[in-house]
PDB file of C-alpha atoms in Angstrom:
ATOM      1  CA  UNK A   1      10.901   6.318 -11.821  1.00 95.00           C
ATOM      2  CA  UNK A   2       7.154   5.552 -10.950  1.00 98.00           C
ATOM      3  CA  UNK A   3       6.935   6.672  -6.888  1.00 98.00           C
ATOM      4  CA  UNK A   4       4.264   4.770  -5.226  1.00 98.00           C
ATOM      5  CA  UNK A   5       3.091   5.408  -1.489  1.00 98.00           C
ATOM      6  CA  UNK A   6       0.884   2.261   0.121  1.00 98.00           C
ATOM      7  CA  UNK A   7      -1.819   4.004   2.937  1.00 98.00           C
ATOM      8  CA  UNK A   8      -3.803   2.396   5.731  1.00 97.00           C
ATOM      9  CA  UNK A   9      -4.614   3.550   9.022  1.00 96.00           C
ATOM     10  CA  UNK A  10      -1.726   2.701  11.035  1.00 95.00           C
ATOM     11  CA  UNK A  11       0.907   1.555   8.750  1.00 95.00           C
ATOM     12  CA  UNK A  12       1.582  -2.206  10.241  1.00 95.00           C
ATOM     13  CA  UNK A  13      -1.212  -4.416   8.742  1.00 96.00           C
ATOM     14  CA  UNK A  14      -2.083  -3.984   4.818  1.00 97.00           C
ATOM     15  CA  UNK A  15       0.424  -1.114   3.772  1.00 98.00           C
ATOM     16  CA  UNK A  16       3.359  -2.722   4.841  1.00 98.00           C
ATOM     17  CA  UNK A  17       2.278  -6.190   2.949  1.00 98.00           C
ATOM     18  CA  UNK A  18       1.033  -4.538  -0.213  1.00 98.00           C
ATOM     19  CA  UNK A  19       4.514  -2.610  -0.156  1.00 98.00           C
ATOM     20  CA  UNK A  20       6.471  -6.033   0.143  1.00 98.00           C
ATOM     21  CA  UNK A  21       4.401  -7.855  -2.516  1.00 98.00           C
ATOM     22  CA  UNK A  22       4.126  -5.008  -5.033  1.00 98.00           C
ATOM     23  CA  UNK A  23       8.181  -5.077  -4.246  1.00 98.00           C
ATOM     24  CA  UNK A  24       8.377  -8.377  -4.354  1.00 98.00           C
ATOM     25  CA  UNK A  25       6.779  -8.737  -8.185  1.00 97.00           C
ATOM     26  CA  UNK A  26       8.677  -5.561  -9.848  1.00 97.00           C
ATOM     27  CA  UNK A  27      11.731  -8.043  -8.532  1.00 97.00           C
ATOM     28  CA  UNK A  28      10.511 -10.732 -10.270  1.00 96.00           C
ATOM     29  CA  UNK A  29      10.052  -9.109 -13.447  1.00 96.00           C
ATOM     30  CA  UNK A  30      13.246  -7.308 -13.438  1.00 96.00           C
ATOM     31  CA  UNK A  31      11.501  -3.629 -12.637  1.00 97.00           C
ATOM     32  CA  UNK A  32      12.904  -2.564  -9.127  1.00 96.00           C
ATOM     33  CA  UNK A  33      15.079  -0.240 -11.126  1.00 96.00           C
ATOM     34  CA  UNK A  34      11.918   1.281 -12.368  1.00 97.00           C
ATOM     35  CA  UNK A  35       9.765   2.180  -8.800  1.00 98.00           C
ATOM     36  CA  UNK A  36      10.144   3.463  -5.468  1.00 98.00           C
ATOM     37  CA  UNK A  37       7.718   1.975  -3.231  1.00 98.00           C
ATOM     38  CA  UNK A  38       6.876   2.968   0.364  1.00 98.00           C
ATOM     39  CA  UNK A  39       4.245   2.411   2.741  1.00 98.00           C
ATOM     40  CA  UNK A  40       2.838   5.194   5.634  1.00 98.00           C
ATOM     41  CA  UNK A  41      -0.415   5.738   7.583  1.00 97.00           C
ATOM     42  CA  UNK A  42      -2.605   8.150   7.950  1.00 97.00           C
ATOM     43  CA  UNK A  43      -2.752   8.034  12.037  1.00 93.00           C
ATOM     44  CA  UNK A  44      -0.067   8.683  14.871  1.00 91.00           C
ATOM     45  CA  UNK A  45      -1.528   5.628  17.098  1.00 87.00           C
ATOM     46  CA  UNK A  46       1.240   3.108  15.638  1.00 83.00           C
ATOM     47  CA  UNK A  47       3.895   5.517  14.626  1.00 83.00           C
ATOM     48  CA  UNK A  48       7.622   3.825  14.667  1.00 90.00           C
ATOM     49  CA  UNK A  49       6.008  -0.032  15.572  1.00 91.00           C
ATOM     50  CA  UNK A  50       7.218  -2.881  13.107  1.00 93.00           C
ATOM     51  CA  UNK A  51       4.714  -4.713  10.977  1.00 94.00           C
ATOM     52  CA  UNK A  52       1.907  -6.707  12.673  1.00 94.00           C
ATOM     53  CA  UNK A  53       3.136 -10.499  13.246  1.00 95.00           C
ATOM     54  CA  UNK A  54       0.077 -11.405  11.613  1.00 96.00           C
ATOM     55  CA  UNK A  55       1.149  -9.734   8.379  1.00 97.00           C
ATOM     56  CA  UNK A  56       5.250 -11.085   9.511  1.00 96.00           C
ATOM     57  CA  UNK A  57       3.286 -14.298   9.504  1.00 97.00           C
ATOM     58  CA  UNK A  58       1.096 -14.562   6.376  1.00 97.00           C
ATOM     59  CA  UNK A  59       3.734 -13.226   3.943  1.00 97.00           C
ATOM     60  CA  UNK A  60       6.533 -15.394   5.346  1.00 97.00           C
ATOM     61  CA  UNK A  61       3.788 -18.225   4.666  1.00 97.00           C
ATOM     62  CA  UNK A  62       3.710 -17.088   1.002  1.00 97.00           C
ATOM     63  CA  UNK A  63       7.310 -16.596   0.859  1.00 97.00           C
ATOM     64  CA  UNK A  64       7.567 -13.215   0.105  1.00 97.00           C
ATOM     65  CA  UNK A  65      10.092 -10.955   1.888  1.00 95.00           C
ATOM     66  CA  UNK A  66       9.035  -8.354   4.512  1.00 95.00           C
ATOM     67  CA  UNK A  67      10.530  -5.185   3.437  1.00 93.00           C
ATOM     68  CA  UNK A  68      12.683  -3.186   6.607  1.00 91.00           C
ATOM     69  CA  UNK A  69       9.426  -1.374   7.757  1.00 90.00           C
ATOM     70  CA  UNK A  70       8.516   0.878  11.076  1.00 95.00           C
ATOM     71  CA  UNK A  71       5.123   2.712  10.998  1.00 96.00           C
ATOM     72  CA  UNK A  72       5.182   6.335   9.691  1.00 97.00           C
ATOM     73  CA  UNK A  73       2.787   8.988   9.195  1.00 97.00           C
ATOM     74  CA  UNK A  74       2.631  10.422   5.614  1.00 97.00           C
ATOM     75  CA  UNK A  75       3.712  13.577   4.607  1.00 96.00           C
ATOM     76  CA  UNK A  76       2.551  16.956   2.946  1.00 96.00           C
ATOM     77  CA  UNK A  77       5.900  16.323   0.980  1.00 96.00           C
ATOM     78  CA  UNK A  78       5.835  12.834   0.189  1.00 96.00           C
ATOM     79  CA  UNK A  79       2.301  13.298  -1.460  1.00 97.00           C
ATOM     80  CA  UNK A  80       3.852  15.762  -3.478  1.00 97.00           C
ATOM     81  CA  UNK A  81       6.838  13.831  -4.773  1.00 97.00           C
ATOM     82  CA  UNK A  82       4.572  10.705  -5.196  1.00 98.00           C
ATOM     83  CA  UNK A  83       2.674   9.838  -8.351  1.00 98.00           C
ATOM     84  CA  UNK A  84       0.340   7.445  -6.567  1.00 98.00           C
ATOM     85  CA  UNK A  85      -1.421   7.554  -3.025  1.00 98.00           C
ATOM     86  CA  UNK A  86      -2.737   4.076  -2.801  1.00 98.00           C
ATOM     87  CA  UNK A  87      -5.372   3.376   0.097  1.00 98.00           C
ATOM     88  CA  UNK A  88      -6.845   0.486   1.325  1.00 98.00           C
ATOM     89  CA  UNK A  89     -10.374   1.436   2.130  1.00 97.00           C
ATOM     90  CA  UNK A  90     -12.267   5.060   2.315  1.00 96.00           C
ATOM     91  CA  UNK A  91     -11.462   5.578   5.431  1.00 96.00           C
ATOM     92  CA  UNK A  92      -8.099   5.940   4.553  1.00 96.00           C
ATOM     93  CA  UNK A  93      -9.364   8.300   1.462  1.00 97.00           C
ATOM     94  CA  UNK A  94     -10.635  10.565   4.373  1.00 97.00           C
ATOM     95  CA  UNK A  95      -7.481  10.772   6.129  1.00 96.00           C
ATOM     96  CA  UNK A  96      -5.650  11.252   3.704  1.00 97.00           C
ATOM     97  CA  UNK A  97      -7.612  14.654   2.210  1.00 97.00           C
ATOM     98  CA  UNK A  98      -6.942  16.039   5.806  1.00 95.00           C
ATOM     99  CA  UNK A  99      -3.194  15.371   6.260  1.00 95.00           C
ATOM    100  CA  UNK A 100      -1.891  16.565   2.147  1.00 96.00           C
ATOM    101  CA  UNK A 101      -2.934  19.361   0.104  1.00 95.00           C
ATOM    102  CA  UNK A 102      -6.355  19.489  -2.260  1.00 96.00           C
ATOM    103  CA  UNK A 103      -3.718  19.493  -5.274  1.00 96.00           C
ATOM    104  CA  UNK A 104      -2.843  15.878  -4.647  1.00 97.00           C
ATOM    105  CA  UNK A 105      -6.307  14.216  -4.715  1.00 98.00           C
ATOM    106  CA  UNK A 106      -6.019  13.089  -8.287  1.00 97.00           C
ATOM    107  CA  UNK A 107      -3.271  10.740  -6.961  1.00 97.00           C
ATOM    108  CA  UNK A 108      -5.266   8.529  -4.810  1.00 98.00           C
ATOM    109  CA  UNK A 109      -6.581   5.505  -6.083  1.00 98.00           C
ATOM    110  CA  UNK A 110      -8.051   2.040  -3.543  1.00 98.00           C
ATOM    111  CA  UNK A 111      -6.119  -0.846  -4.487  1.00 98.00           C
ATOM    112  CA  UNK A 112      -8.551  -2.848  -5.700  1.00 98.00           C
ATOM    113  CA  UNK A 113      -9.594  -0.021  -7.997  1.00 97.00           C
ATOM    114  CA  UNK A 114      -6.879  -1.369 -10.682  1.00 98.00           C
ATOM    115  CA  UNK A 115      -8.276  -5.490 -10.254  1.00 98.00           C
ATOM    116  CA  UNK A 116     -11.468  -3.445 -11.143  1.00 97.00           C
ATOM    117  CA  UNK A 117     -13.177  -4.421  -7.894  1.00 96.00           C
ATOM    118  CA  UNK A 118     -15.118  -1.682  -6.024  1.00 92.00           C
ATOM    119  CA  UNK A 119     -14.354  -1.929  -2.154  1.00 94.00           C
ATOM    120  CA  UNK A 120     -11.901  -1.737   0.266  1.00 96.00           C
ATOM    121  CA  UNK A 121      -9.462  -4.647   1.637  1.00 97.00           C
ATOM    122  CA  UNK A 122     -10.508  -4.977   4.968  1.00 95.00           C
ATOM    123  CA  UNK A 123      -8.132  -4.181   8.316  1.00 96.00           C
ATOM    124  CA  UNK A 124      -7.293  -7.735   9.653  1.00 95.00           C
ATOM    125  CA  UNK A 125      -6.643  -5.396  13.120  1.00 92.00           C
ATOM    126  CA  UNK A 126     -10.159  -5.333  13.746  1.00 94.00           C
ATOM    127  CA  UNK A 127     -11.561  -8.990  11.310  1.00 94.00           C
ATOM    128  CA  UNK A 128      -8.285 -10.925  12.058  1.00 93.00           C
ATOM    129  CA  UNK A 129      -8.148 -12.172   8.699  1.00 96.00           C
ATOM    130  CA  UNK A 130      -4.582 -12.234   7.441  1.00 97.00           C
ATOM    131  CA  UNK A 131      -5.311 -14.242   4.727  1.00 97.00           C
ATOM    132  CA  UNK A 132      -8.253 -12.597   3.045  1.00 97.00           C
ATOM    133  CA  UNK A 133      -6.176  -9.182   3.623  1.00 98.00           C
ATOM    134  CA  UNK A 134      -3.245 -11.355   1.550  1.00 98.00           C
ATOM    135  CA  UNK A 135      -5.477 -12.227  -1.321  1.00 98.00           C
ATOM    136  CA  UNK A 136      -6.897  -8.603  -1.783  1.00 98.00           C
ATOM    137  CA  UNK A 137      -3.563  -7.286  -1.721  1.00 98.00           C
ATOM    138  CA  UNK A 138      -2.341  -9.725  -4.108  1.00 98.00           C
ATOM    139  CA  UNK A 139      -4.740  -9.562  -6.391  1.00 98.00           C
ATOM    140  CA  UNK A 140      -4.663  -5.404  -5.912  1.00 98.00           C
ATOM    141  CA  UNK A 141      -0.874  -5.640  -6.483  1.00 98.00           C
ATOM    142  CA  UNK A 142      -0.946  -7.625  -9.513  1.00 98.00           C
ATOM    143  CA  UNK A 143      -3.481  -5.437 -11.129  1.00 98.00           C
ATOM    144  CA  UNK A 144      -1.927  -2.510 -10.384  1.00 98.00           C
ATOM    145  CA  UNK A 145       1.909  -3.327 -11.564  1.00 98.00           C
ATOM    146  CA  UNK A 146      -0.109  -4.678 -14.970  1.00 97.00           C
ATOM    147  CA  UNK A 147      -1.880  -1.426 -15.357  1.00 97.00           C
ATOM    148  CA  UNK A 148       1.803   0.615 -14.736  1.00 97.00           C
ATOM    149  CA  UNK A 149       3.399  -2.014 -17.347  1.00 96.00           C
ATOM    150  CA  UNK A 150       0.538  -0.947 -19.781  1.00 94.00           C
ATOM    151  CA  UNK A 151       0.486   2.194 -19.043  1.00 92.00           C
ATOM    152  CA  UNK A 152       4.000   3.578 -18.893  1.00 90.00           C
ATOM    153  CA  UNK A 153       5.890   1.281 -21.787  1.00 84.00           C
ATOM    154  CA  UNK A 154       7.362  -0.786 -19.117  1.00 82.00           C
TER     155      UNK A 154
END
């Protein structure tokens, strides 16, 4: 089983909607057998709040399911039993190195790393932009269940 752990800052914007598209494409390919995907932040200033209604919004728009979701902080642990730390934007990166142990940095990777694209996806908390925060994570997602398909015989 391929463990993946979605990161942003607070765990209610783009974490929680890459974790329900990536899970809603290993569904569609017949994979959820294959992954356990989770999302958690890498601050205490949301901890326990549901998804933003702006992400609610723009994945109900798109049709995709919103997984069960309350904010959480991530582990020592989890980025242990995790094969992949996937952040959002350097920021995150930052965080992260501070809350898990130096052992674990070859695990995290930016989304957009595996659509080839060198940036982060921007936090529609502070732009607003759902939608362009949809398309990175889409097009983050897509690449990066491709790559795991390639990658791992899937």
């Amino acid at each position: 089983m391929i463990k993946i752990m979605f990161i942003c800052h607070g765990n209610i914007c783009r974490s929680p909607m890459a974790q329900s598209y990536f899970s809603h494409l290993v569904k569609e390919k017949g994979l959820s057998d294959k992954f356990l995907i989770e999302s958690s932040a890498t601050s205490r200033e949301e901890l326990s709040n549901p998804p933003h209604y702006g992400t609610r919004d723009v994945l109900s728009r798109h049709n995709i399911k919103l997984i069960k979701h309350y904010s959480k902080l991530i582990t020592k642990a989890e980025a242990d039993e995790f094969d992949y730390l996937i952040c959002m934007d350097q920021n995150n990166i930052s965080n992260l190195k501070r809350l898990i142990d130096k052992r674990n940095y070859d695990k995290i990777y930016l989304l957009l790393e595996f659509a080839k694209i060198n940036r982060s996806i921007s936090d529609p908390w502070y732009t607003g932009n759902f939608n362009q925060t949809y398309d990175d994570v889409k097009l983050g997602c897509e690449a990066l269940l491709d790559y795991l398909i390639e990658n791992n015989g899937l």
